Coordinates of C-alpha atoms in Angstrom, one line a residue:
M1 CA 21.9 -4.5 61.4
Y2 CA 23.9 -3.0 58.5
L3 CA 23.2 -6.0 56.3
A4 CA 19.5 -6.0 57.3
G5 CA 19.2 -2.3 56.5
A6 CA 20.9 -2.8 53.1
A7 CA 18.5 -5.6 52.3
V8 CA 15.5 -3.5 53.2
A9 CA 16.7 -0.6 51.1
A10 CA 17.4 -2.9 48.1
A11 CA 14.0 -4.4 48.4
A12 CA 12.4 -1.0 48.5
L13 CA 14.4 0.2 45.5
L14 CA 13.4 -3.0 43.6
W15 CA 9.7 -2.4 44.5
L16 CA 10.0 1.2 43.4
Q17 CA 11.6 0.2 40.1
R18 CA 8.9 -2.3 39.4
R19 CA 6.2 0.3 40.1
L20 CA 7.7 3.2 38.2
W21 CA 9.9 1.5 35.5
P22 CA 8.5 -2.1 35.2
H23 CA 10.4 -2.6 31.9
L24 CA 13.7 -1.2 32.9
W25 CA 15.6 -4.5 32.9
A26 CA 14.0 -5.6 29.6
D27 CA 15.1 -2.2 28.1
A28 CA 18.6 -2.7 29.5
R29 CA 18.9 -6.3 28.3
F30 CA 17.9 -5.3 24.8
L31 CA 20.2 -2.3 24.7
L32 CA 23.1 -4.5 25.8
R33 CA 22.2 -7.1 23.2
A34 CA 22.0 -4.4 20.5
L35 CA 25.4 -3.0 21.5
L36 CA 27.0 -6.5 21.5
C37 CA 25.4 -7.2 18.1
R38 CA 26.7 -4.0 16.6
R39 CA 30.2 -4.6 18.0
R40 CA 30.2 -8.1 16.7
V41 CA 29.1 -7.0 13.2
L42 CA 31.5 -4.1 12.9
R43 CA 34.4 -6.2 14.1
G44 CA 33.8 -8.9 11.6
A45 CA 36.3 -9.6 8.8
G46 CA 35.4 -7.7 5.6
S47 CA 33.9 -4.3 4.9
S48 CA 31.3 -5.4 2.3
L49 CA 28.6 -8.0 2.2
A50 CA 30.4 -10.0 -0.4
Q51 CA 33.5 -10.2 1.7
R52 CA 31.4 -11.3 4.8
F53 CA 29.7 -14.0 2.8
A54 CA 33.0 -15.3 1.4
G55 CA 34.3 -15.5 5.0
L56 CA 31.4 -17.6 6.2
A57 CA 31.6 -19.8 3.1
R58 CA 35.3 -20.5 3.8
A59 CA 34.5 -21.3 7.5
A60 CA 31.5 -23.5 6.9
P61 CA 31.3 -24.5 3.2
Q62 CA 29.1 -27.5 3.8
R63 CA 26.5 -25.7 6.0
L64 CA 23.1 -25.6 4.3
F65 CA 22.3 -22.1 3.2
L66 CA 19.3 -22.2 0.9
R67 CA 16.4 -24.6 0.2
F68 CA 14.2 -23.9 -2.9
E69 CA 11.7 -26.1 -4.5
G70 CA 13.4 -29.4 -3.8
Q71 CA 16.9 -27.9 -4.4
R72 CA 19.5 -27.5 -1.6
F73 CA 22.5 -25.2 -1.7
S74 CA 25.3 -25.0 0.8
Y75 CA 27.2 -21.8 1.6
G76 CA 30.1 -23.1 -0.4
Q77 CA 27.9 -23.8 -3.5
A78 CA 26.4 -20.3 -3.2
E79 CA 29.9 -18.8 -3.0
R80 CA 31.0 -20.6 -6.1
A81 CA 27.9 -19.6 -8.0
S82 CA 28.3 -15.9 -7.1
R83 CA 32.0 -16.1 -8.2
R84 CA 30.9 -17.4 -11.6
V85 CA 28.5 -14.4 -12.0
A86 CA 31.3 -12.0 -11.1
N87 CA 33.9 -13.6 -13.4
A88 CA 31.4 -13.8 -16.3
L89 CA 30.5 -10.1 -16.0
R90 CA 34.1 -9.1 -15.4
A91 CA 35.1 -10.8 -18.7
W92 CA 32.1 -9.3 -20.6
R93 CA 33.3 -7.8 -23.9
G94 CA 30.0 -6.7 -25.3
P95 CA 28.6 -3.2 -25.6
G96 CA 30.1 -0.9 -23.0
G97 CA 32.9 -3.3 -22.1
P98 CA 33.5 -5.1 -18.8
L99 CA 31.4 -4.1 -15.8
R100 CA 33.2 -1.6 -13.5
P101 CA 32.9 -0.8 -9.8
G102 CA 30.2 1.8 -9.1
Q103 CA 28.1 1.0 -12.2
T104 CA 24.5 0.1 -11.5
V105 CA 22.9 -3.2 -12.7
A106 CA 19.1 -3.4 -12.3
L107 CA 17.7 -6.9 -11.4
L108 CA 14.2 -7.8 -12.6
V109 CA 14.2 -11.2 -11.1
G110 CA 11.7 -13.0 -8.9
N111 CA 12.3 -15.1 -5.8
E112 CA 14.8 -17.7 -6.9
P113 CA 18.4 -18.7 -6.1
G114 CA 19.7 -16.9 -9.2
F115 CA 18.6 -13.6 -7.6
V116 CA 21.0 -14.2 -4.6
W117 CA 23.9 -15.4 -6.8
A118 CA 23.5 -12.3 -9.1
W119 CA 23.3 -10.0 -6.1
L120 CA 26.4 -11.4 -4.4
G121 CA 28.3 -11.6 -7.8
L122 CA 27.6 -8.0 -8.6
A123 CA 28.7 -7.0 -5.1
R124 CA 32.0 -8.8 -5.6
L125 CA 32.7 -6.5 -8.6
G126 CA 31.8 -3.4 -6.6
A127 CA 28.8 -2.9 -8.9
V128 CA 25.6 -1.5 -7.4
P129 CA 22.5 -3.8 -7.8
A130 CA 19.1 -2.1 -8.1
F131 CA 16.2 -4.3 -7.1
L132 CA 13.2 -3.8 -9.4
G133 CA 9.7 -4.8 -8.4
T134 CA 8.5 -7.7 -10.6
G135 CA 5.2 -5.9 -11.3
L136 CA 6.8 -3.0 -13.1
R137 CA 5.9 -2.6 -16.7
R138 CA 6.7 -0.2 -19.6
G139 CA 6.7 3.4 -18.4
A140 CA 7.2 2.6 -14.7
L141 CA 10.0 0.2 -15.6
L142 CA 11.8 2.7 -17.8
H143 CA 11.4 5.4 -15.1
C144 CA 13.1 3.1 -12.5
L145 CA 16.0 2.3 -14.9
R146 CA 16.5 6.0 -15.6
G147 CA 16.2 6.8 -11.9
C148 CA 19.0 4.6 -10.8
E149 CA 21.1 5.3 -14.0
A150 CA 21.3 1.6 -14.8
R151 CA 24.1 0.5 -17.1
A152 CA 22.6 -2.9 -17.5
L153 CA 19.4 -4.9 -16.8
L154 CA 19.4 -8.5 -15.7
V155 CA 16.0 -10.1 -16.3
A156 CA 14.7 -13.6 -15.5
R157 CA 13.2 -15.6 -18.3
G158 CA 10.3 -16.9 -16.2
E159 CA 7.3 -15.3 -14.6
Y160 CA 6.5 -13.2 -17.7
L161 CA 9.4 -10.9 -16.7
Y162 CA 11.3 -11.1 -20.0
E163 CA 8.0 -10.7 -21.9
A164 CA 7.6 -7.4 -20.1
V165 CA 11.1 -6.2 -21.2
E166 CA 11.0 -7.5 -24.8
P167 CA 8.8 -4.6 -26.2
L168 CA 11.3 -2.1 -24.6
L169 CA 14.4 -3.6 -26.1
P170 CA 14.8 -0.9 -28.9
T171 CA 14.4 1.8 -26.3
L172 CA 16.9 0.2 -23.9
Q173 CA 19.4 -0.2 -26.7
E174 CA 19.0 3.5 -27.6
Q175 CA 19.7 4.4 -24.0
G176 CA 22.8 2.2 -23.9
I177 CA 21.4 -0.2 -21.4
V178 CA 22.7 -3.8 -21.9
V179 CA 20.3 -6.6 -21.3
W180 CA 21.3 -9.9 -19.8
T181 CA 18.9 -12.8 -19.2
L182 CA 18.9 -15.1 -16.2
G183 CA 18.2 -18.3 -18.1
P184 CA 19.2 -20.2 -21.2
G185 CA 19.1 -18.9 -24.7
P186 CA 18.5 -18.5 -27.5
C187 CA 18.3 -14.7 -27.2
P188 CA 17.3 -12.0 -29.7
P189 CA 20.0 -9.7 -31.0
G190 CA 21.3 -7.3 -28.3
V191 CA 20.4 -9.7 -25.5
T192 CA 22.9 -12.1 -23.8
S193 CA 22.2 -15.2 -21.7
L194 CA 24.1 -14.7 -18.4
Q195 CA 23.7 -18.5 -17.7
E196 CA 25.7 -19.3 -20.8
L197 CA 28.4 -16.8 -19.8
M198 CA 28.5 -18.4 -16.3
E199 CA 28.9 -21.9 -17.8
E200 CA 32.2 -20.7 -19.3
A201 CA 33.3 -18.6 -16.3
S202 CA 35.8 -19.5 -13.6
E203 CA 35.0 -20.2 -10.0
E204 CA 38.2 -18.5 -8.8
P205 CA 37.8 -15.5 -6.4
V206 CA 37.9 -12.0 -7.9
P207 CA 40.3 -9.5 -6.3
S208 CA 38.8 -8.4 -3.0
D209 CA 39.7 -4.7 -3.6
L210 CA 36.9 -4.6 -6.1
S211 CA 34.3 -5.0 -3.4
T212 CA 36.1 -2.9 -0.8
P213 CA 34.2 0.4 -0.3
R214 CA 36.0 3.7 -0.1
D215 CA 33.6 4.8 2.5
M216 CA 31.0 2.7 4.5
T217 CA 28.3 5.3 3.6
D218 CA 28.8 4.7 -0.1
T219 CA 25.8 3.2 -1.9
C220 CA 26.0 -0.5 -2.3
L221 CA 22.4 -1.2 -3.3
Y222 CA 19.2 0.5 -4.5
I223 CA 15.9 -0.7 -3.3
F224 CA 12.8 1.0 -4.8
T225 CA 10.0 2.3 -2.7
S226 CA 6.7 0.6 -3.2
G227 CA 5.1 3.4 -5.2
T228 CA 1.9 3.6 -3.2
T229 CA 1.7 7.3 -3.7
G230 CA 3.4 7.7 -7.1
L231 CA 6.2 6.3 -9.2
P232 CA 8.9 4.3 -7.2
K233 CA 12.0 6.1 -6.0
A234 CA 15.4 4.4 -5.7
A235 CA 16.4 4.5 -2.0
R236 CA 20.2 4.4 -1.4
I237 CA 21.4 1.6 0.9
S238 CA 24.9 2.1 2.2
H239 CA 27.5 -0.6 2.9
L240 CA 27.1 0.1 6.6
K241 CA 23.4 -0.4 6.6
S242 CA 23.7 -3.7 4.7
I243 CA 26.4 -4.9 7.1
M244 CA 24.3 -3.9 10.1
C245 CA 21.5 -6.1 8.8
L246 CA 23.7 -9.1 9.4
G247 CA 22.8 -8.7 13.1
F248 CA 19.0 -8.6 12.6
Y249 CA 18.1 -12.1 13.5
R250 CA 20.7 -12.3 16.3
L251 CA 19.2 -9.2 17.8
V252 CA 15.7 -10.9 18.0
G253 CA 17.1 -14.1 19.4
A254 CA 17.6 -16.5 16.4
S255 CA 20.7 -18.6 16.0
S256 CA 22.5 -20.7 13.4
K257 CA 20.4 -23.7 14.2
D258 CA 17.2 -22.0 12.9
V259 CA 15.5 -22.5 9.6
I260 CA 14.1 -19.2 8.3
Y261 CA 11.0 -19.0 6.0
V262 CA 11.2 -16.2 3.5
A263 CA 8.3 -15.7 1.1
L264 CA 8.4 -12.0 0.9
P265 CA 9.7 -10.5 -2.4
L266 CA 13.5 -10.2 -2.5
Y267 CA 13.3 -6.8 -4.1
H268 CA 11.8 -5.6 -0.8
M269 CA 14.0 -4.8 2.2
S270 CA 12.2 -7.3 4.4
G271 CA 12.9 -10.1 2.0
S272 CA 16.5 -9.3 1.0
L273 CA 18.2 -7.2 3.7
L274 CA 16.4 -8.7 6.7
G275 CA 15.5 -12.2 5.3
I276 CA 18.6 -13.2 3.3
V277 CA 21.3 -10.9 4.9
G278 CA 19.9 -11.6 8.4
C279 CA 20.1 -15.3 7.7
I280 CA 23.7 -15.0 6.5
G281 CA 24.5 -13.0 9.6
I282 CA 23.8 -16.0 11.9
G283 CA 24.8 -18.7 9.4
A284 CA 21.3 -20.2 9.4
T285 CA 19.3 -22.0 6.6
C286 CA 16.8 -20.1 4.5
V287 CA 13.7 -21.6 2.9
L288 CA 13.0 -19.4 0.0
K289 CA 9.6 -19.4 -1.7
R290 CA 8.6 -17.9 -5.0
K291 CA 5.4 -16.5 -3.5
F292 CA 3.6 -16.8 -0.2
S293 CA 0.8 -19.4 -0.1
A294 CA -1.4 -19.5 3.1
S295 CA -2.7 -23.0 2.2
Q296 CA 0.9 -24.4 1.9
F297 CA 2.5 -22.6 4.8
W298 CA 2.0 -25.0 7.6
G299 CA 2.8 -28.0 5.4
D300 CA 6.0 -26.2 4.4
C301 CA 6.8 -25.6 8.1
Q302 CA 6.5 -29.3 8.9
H303 CA 8.3 -30.4 5.7
Y304 CA 11.3 -28.1 6.1
G305 CA 11.4 -27.9 9.9
V306 CA 10.8 -24.1 9.8
T307 CA 11.5 -22.4 13.1
V308 CA 11.5 -18.7 12.1
F309 CA 9.0 -16.8 9.9
Q310 CA 9.7 -13.5 8.3
Y311 CA 6.3 -11.8 7.9
I312 CA 4.4 -8.8 6.7
G313 CA 1.2 -8.3 8.7
E314 CA -1.0 -9.2 5.7
L315 CA 0.6 -12.7 5.5
C316 CA -0.5 -13.5 9.1
R317 CA -4.0 -12.3 8.3
Y318 CA -4.1 -14.6 5.3
L319 CA -3.2 -17.5 7.7
V320 CA -5.9 -16.7 10.2
N321 CA -8.5 -16.4 7.4
Q322 CA -7.7 -19.9 6.3
P323 CA -10.2 -22.6 7.3
E324 CA -9.1 -24.5 10.4
R325 CA -7.2 -27.7 9.6
E326 CA -6.1 -30.6 11.6
G327 CA -2.5 -30.4 12.9
E328 CA -2.0 -26.7 12.4
R329 CA -0.4 -26.5 15.8
D330 CA 2.0 -29.4 15.0
H331 CA 5.0 -27.4 13.9
S332 CA 8.4 -26.3 15.2
L333 CA 7.8 -22.5 14.5
H334 CA 8.9 -20.6 17.6
L335 CA 9.6 -17.1 16.3
A336 CA 7.8 -14.8 13.9
V337 CA 9.5 -11.4 13.0
G338 CA 8.1 -8.7 10.9
S339 CA 6.0 -5.6 10.7
G340 CA 2.4 -4.4 10.2
L341 CA 0.6 -7.0 12.3
R342 CA -2.8 -5.7 13.5
P343 CA -3.7 -6.5 17.2
D344 CA -6.7 -8.5 16.3
V345 CA -4.8 -10.7 13.9
W346 CA -1.9 -11.0 16.4
R347 CA -4.3 -12.2 19.0
E348 CA -6.0 -14.8 16.7
F349 CA -2.7 -16.0 15.4
L350 CA -1.5 -17.0 18.9
Q351 CA -4.8 -18.5 19.8
R352 CA -4.9 -20.7 16.7
F353 CA -1.3 -21.6 16.1
G354 CA 0.2 -21.9 19.6
N355 CA 3.0 -20.4 21.5
V356 CA 4.9 -18.5 18.8
R357 CA 7.0 -15.6 20.0
I358 CA 6.1 -12.6 17.9
V359 CA 8.6 -9.7 17.5
E360 CA 6.9 -6.8 15.8
T361 CA 9.3 -4.3 14.3
Y362 CA 9.2 -0.9 12.5
G363 CA 11.5 0.5 9.9
M364 CA 11.7 2.0 6.5
T365 CA 13.9 1.1 3.5
E366 CA 15.4 4.6 3.4
G367 CA 14.7 5.6 7.0
N368 CA 17.1 6.1 10.0
I369 CA 14.8 5.0 12.7
T370 CA 13.8 1.5 13.8
F371 CA 11.7 0.0 16.6
F372 CA 11.6 -3.5 18.1
N373 CA 8.8 -4.8 20.3
Y374 CA 11.1 -7.0 22.5
T375 CA 8.5 -7.2 25.3
N376 CA 5.8 -9.0 23.2
T377 CA 3.3 -6.2 24.0
L378 CA 0.2 -6.7 21.8
G379 CA -0.2 -4.1 19.2
A380 CA 3.0 -2.1 19.9
V381 CA 5.8 -1.7 17.3
G382 CA 8.4 -1.1 20.0
R383 CA 9.5 0.9 23.0
G384 CA 10.9 4.4 23.1
S385 CA 12.5 4.3 26.5
F386 CA 15.2 6.8 27.4
L387 CA 17.7 4.0 27.1
Y388 CA 16.6 3.2 23.5
K389 CA 16.7 6.8 22.5
L390 CA 20.3 7.0 23.5
F391 CA 21.3 5.1 20.3
C392 CA 18.1 5.5 18.2
P393 CA 16.6 9.0 18.9
F394 CA 13.3 10.2 17.6
E395 CA 10.5 12.6 18.3
L396 CA 6.7 12.8 17.8
V397 CA 5.4 16.2 16.7
R398 CA 2.0 17.6 16.1
Y399 CA 0.7 17.3 12.6
D400 CA -1.9 19.2 10.6
V401 CA -3.8 16.6 8.6
L402 CA -5.6 19.1 6.4
E403 CA -2.4 21.0 5.5
G404 CA -0.2 18.0 5.4
V405 CA 2.6 19.6 7.4
P406 CA 3.8 19.6 11.1
V407 CA 2.3 22.2 13.3
R408 CA 4.7 25.0 14.3
D409 CA 4.3 27.6 17.0
A410 CA 4.6 31.3 16.8
A411 CA 8.4 31.1 16.8
G412 CA 8.3 28.6 13.9
W413 CA 9.3 25.5 15.9
C414 CA 7.6 22.1 15.8
Q415 CA 5.7 21.0 18.9
R416 CA 6.1 17.7 20.7
V417 CA 3.0 15.7 21.5
G418 CA 2.1 14.4 25.0
P419 CA 1.8 10.7 26.1
G420 CA -1.0 9.0 24.2
E421 CA -1.3 11.8 21.6
T422 CA -0.8 11.0 17.9
G423 CA 2.1 12.7 16.2
L424 CA 4.3 12.6 13.2
L425 CA 7.4 10.4 13.7
I426 CA 10.6 12.2 12.9
A427 CA 14.3 11.3 13.5
P428 CA 17.3 13.5 13.7
V429 CA 19.7 13.2 10.7
T430 CA 23.2 12.8 12.2
P431 CA 26.5 11.1 11.2
Q432 CA 25.4 8.3 13.5
N433 CA 21.9 8.1 12.0
P434 CA 22.3 9.4 8.4
F435 CA 19.7 9.7 5.6
L436 CA 21.3 8.8 2.3
G437 CA 18.2 9.8 0.3
Y438 CA 17.3 8.7 -3.2
A439 CA 18.9 8.4 -6.6
G440 CA 18.0 11.2 -8.9
G441 CA 17.3 14.9 -8.3
R442 CA 18.1 16.4 -4.9
E443 CA 14.4 17.5 -4.6
L444 CA 13.4 13.8 -4.2
S445 CA 15.5 13.5 -1.0
E446 CA 14.8 17.0 0.2
H447 CA 11.1 16.2 0.3
K448 CA 11.7 13.8 3.1
L449 CA 13.6 16.3 5.3
L450 CA 12.4 18.8 7.9
R451 CA 14.7 21.7 8.8
G452 CA 14.6 24.1 11.7
V453 CA 12.5 21.7 13.7
F454 CA 13.5 22.6 17.3
T455 CA 16.6 24.7 16.8
E456 CA 18.2 26.7 13.9
G457 CA 20.0 24.4 11.6
D458 CA 18.8 21.0 12.8
T459 CA 17.5 18.4 10.3
Y460 CA 15.1 15.6 10.8
F461 CA 13.9 12.7 8.6
N462 CA 10.2 12.7 8.0
T463 CA 8.9 9.2 8.1
G464 CA 5.4 10.2 7.0
D465 CA 4.0 7.9 9.7
L466 CA 1.7 9.0 12.5
M467 CA 2.5 7.2 15.8
A468 CA 1.7 7.5 19.5
Q469 CA 3.7 6.8 22.6
D470 CA 1.8 5.9 25.8
A471 CA 2.8 6.7 29.4
A472 CA 4.6 3.3 29.6
Q473 CA 6.8 4.4 26.6
F474 CA 5.3 1.8 24.2
V475 CA 5.1 3.1 20.6
Y476 CA 2.1 2.4 18.4
F477 CA 1.6 2.9 14.7
R478 CA -1.5 4.9 14.0
D479 CA -1.5 5.7 10.3
R480 CA 0.3 7.0 7.2
T481 CA 0.0 10.8 6.9
G482 CA -1.7 10.5 3.5
D483 CA -4.2 7.9 4.9
T484 CA -5.5 9.9 7.9
Y485 CA -8.5 12.1 6.9
R486 CA -10.4 14.9 8.6
W487 CA -14.2 14.8 8.9
K488 CA -16.4 17.4 10.8
G489 CA -13.4 18.8 12.6
E490 CA -12.0 15.5 13.8
N491 CA -8.9 13.6 12.6
V492 CA -9.8 10.0 11.8
A493 CA -7.1 7.3 11.7
T494 CA -7.9 4.7 9.0
T495 CA -6.2 2.0 11.0
E496 CA -8.3 2.5 14.1
V497 CA -11.5 2.4 12.0
A498 CA -10.3 -0.7 10.2
E499 CA -9.5 -2.4 13.4
A500 CA -13.0 -1.7 14.8
L501 CA -14.7 -3.0 11.7
A502 CA -12.5 -6.1 11.7
A503 CA -14.2 -7.1 15.0
L504 CA -17.2 -8.2 12.9
D505 CA -16.9 -11.9 12.2
S506 CA -18.6 -11.5 8.8
L507 CA -15.8 -9.3 7.5
Q508 CA -12.6 -10.9 6.1
E509 CA -10.8 -7.9 4.8
V510 CA -11.2 -4.2 5.5
N511 CA -9.5 -1.1 3.9
V512 CA -10.5 2.3 5.2
Y513 CA -9.8 5.6 3.5
G514 CA -11.3 9.1 3.1
V515 CA -13.2 10.3 0.1
A516 CA -14.3 13.8 -1.0
V517 CA -18.1 14.4 -1.0
P518 CA -19.5 17.4 -2.9
G519 CA -20.8 20.1 -0.5
Y520 CA -18.8 18.9 2.5
E521 CA -15.5 20.0 4.0
G522 CA -12.8 17.4 4.6
R523 CA -13.3 13.8 3.7
A524 CA -16.0 11.2 4.6
G525 CA -14.9 7.8 5.8
M526 CA -15.2 4.9 3.4
A527 CA -14.2 1.3 3.7
A528 CA -13.7 -1.4 1.1
I529 CA -14.6 -4.8 2.5
V530 CA -14.5 -8.5 1.6
L531 CA -17.1 -10.7 3.3
R532 CA -16.3 -14.1 4.6
P533 CA -17.6 -16.9 2.5
G534 CA -21.3 -17.5 3.2
C535 CA -21.8 -14.2 5.0
K536 CA -24.0 -11.3 4.1
L537 CA -23.7 -7.6 4.8
D538 CA -25.6 -6.7 7.9
G539 CA -26.3 -3.0 7.6
A540 CA -27.8 -2.7 11.1
C541 CA -24.9 -4.4 12.7
L542 CA -22.4 -2.1 11.0
Y543 CA -24.5 0.9 12.1
T544 CA -24.1 0.0 15.7
L545 CA -20.4 -0.5 15.3
T546 CA -19.4 2.7 13.5
R547 CA -20.9 6.0 12.2
L548 CA -18.7 6.2 9.1
V549 CA -19.8 5.6 5.5
S550 CA -19.4 1.9 4.6
P551 CA -17.7 0.3 1.6
P552 CA -17.9 -1.2 -1.7
R553 CA -17.8 -5.0 -1.3
Q554 CA -14.9 -6.6 -3.3
D555 CA -13.9 -10.2 -3.8
Q556 CA -10.3 -9.3 -2.9
L557 CA -8.7 -6.0 -1.9
A558 CA -6.1 -4.7 -4.2
M559 CA -2.5 -4.8 -2.9
T560 CA 0.8 -3.4 -3.9
Q561 CA 3.4 -6.0 -4.5
T562 CA 4.7 -5.5 -0.9
F563 CA 1.2 -6.4 0.5
K564 CA 0.1 -2.9 1.2
Q565 CA -3.5 -2.0 0.4
H566 CA -4.2 0.5 -2.4
K567 CA -5.7 3.4 -0.4
V568 CA -4.7 6.1 -2.8
R569 CA -6.4 4.6 -5.9
L570 CA -9.5 3.8 -3.9
A571 CA -9.7 7.3 -2.5
S572 CA -9.4 8.8 -5.9
E573 CA -12.3 6.7 -7.2
G574 CA -14.6 8.3 -4.6
C575 CA -18.1 7.1 -3.8
D576 CA -20.3 8.1 -6.7
P577 CA -22.5 5.0 -7.4
T578 CA -22.8 6.0 -11.1
R579 CA -19.1 5.6 -11.6
L580 CA -18.3 2.5 -9.5
P581 CA -19.4 -1.0 -10.4
D582 CA -19.3 -2.3 -6.8
P583 CA -22.3 -2.0 -4.5
L584 CA -22.1 1.0 -2.1
Y585 CA -23.8 1.6 1.3
L586 CA -24.5 4.7 3.2
L587 CA -25.0 5.2 7.0
D588 CA -28.7 6.1 7.4
D589 CA -29.6 7.5 10.8
A590 CA -33.4 7.3 10.1
S591 CA -33.3 3.5 9.7
G592 CA -30.4 2.8 12.0
A593 CA -28.6 0.8 9.4
Y594 CA -26.5 1.0 6.3
V595 CA -28.6 1.2 3.2
P596 CA -27.7 0.8 -0.5
L597 CA -26.3 4.0 -1.9
T598 CA -28.4 4.4 -5.1
P599 CA -27.9 7.1 -7.8
R600 CA -31.0 8.8 -6.6
L601 CA -29.8 8.8 -3.0
W602 CA -26.4 10.1 -4.1
E603 CA -28.2 13.0 -5.9
G604 CA -29.8 13.8 -2.6
V605 CA -26.4 13.8 -0.9
V606 CA -24.8 16.0 -3.5
S607 CA -27.8 18.5 -3.5
G608 CA -27.8 18.7 0.3
A609 CA -31.3 17.2 0.7
V610 CA -29.7 14.1 2.4
R611 CA -27.3 14.9 5.2
I612 CA -24.5 12.6 6.2

């Protein structure tokens, strides 16, 4: 009787758990895996990335580390190459003398093995690499070099990168910035070939104390923000954060047997800290590409035996927009990990390319909050269960889109949103979840902090992202704070409108943003679109789908170098047909369609004769 009663009680509890907390065991399993990964990473030998890599190279020198354009490099070969970089720069006797621990060296290098060798070599000396976007030119490039207080610049000879630096050489010499090139000479006066220095350098290990940090929160790396809303800022990456990235792929279920495809820029966190460092963390093989090519992707997967794909949502969209080809399901890819994947693209990706496990994540280069969608729930960036918040706390608070600040009550405190409501994502800044900020003036870092949020003296990191958490505790990305606009008293999330428009088969790319219209409060909705080949714009069809102003048509939407659409520039261009070369269309209630926005019609909008 006792056993029977216990069995009934257990069954009742299990039934209750499945009804009230259906994802409890998934939450518990992920939390346990995260704790084990953290413990494994923190207990590893070596307190810096260079020391961890050296240990792996000693343990498995013949294991294949990197494949690049027909070249193959083992972990042992990579270790020796990085030692040559370190010894070459340690022996440098040019302007400024040998490179010293704590000094910053900026890298203007594309995706190639030399980027990795230089990164690890600098880390061995205790120097601080600063990853520069390869699209930086003149003023923006000088701004970044000043921002991170670079003592030297290492620039690749290919991809027009050296040509971008050459006109700046007199300025760099005046500022005392040494220039090394990653490639053979000859070099002009004041520029030195690092490759030639490496040819004469030893492969002997450098003293390990050079790469041993005094504190794990010390800066080991600068990664610049993408600059979608202004000039890039140098985000500080600590030794602890770089070490923790060693556990990234283990956390999502990858292993040393996997072959990981990295086509994202290495100057971006997703390419370097998650792609390369994550690969090192499990001792796997990385297939490194200079640039992503949708037409080559599946062929590469078959050729290299790729099993894991590190993505940004735009890359998946490029793939589903490719014409269907024979054999696109004949691959060994089983895991895709990344961020920014729209639900419609997610769905189509699985339908076309087979049973690939997708792990959508959320995180920021400088942020102290991350999410993992470990339940494969379509469209969610992760879960915010009470278990998850034990080690990764966050809050969603009400946000005033017009004022651009969180809403505070009469007492001055921020207000939490309810289930399903959109709110600003913030995370408490604590010793366990620090925010290191940016290089440069204190005001750059202070701009990202909220103080006195719920109690006197508390501090939160402002992600600048609007999110929502449903009743089942799934978290969904809604918009960037600068991208959401207000029209006729309603907040409009650009991502939601873009997702609705993307349901039209004739549209290949959609970018929604708000524009100012003379005589109207707030901002009207506008969308830049790219039509699929052979399709025409159907104004009546668009009208039935949405009641927002429609877009200029473009052959291709402008992107930042990290595959983010340029909303800020488009919004600043506005919707005046006399100033824009692209065709514009306006929602016309009288005709029940979108009609061409002519200069005459625009005059009617501005004068108030035509209402929108």
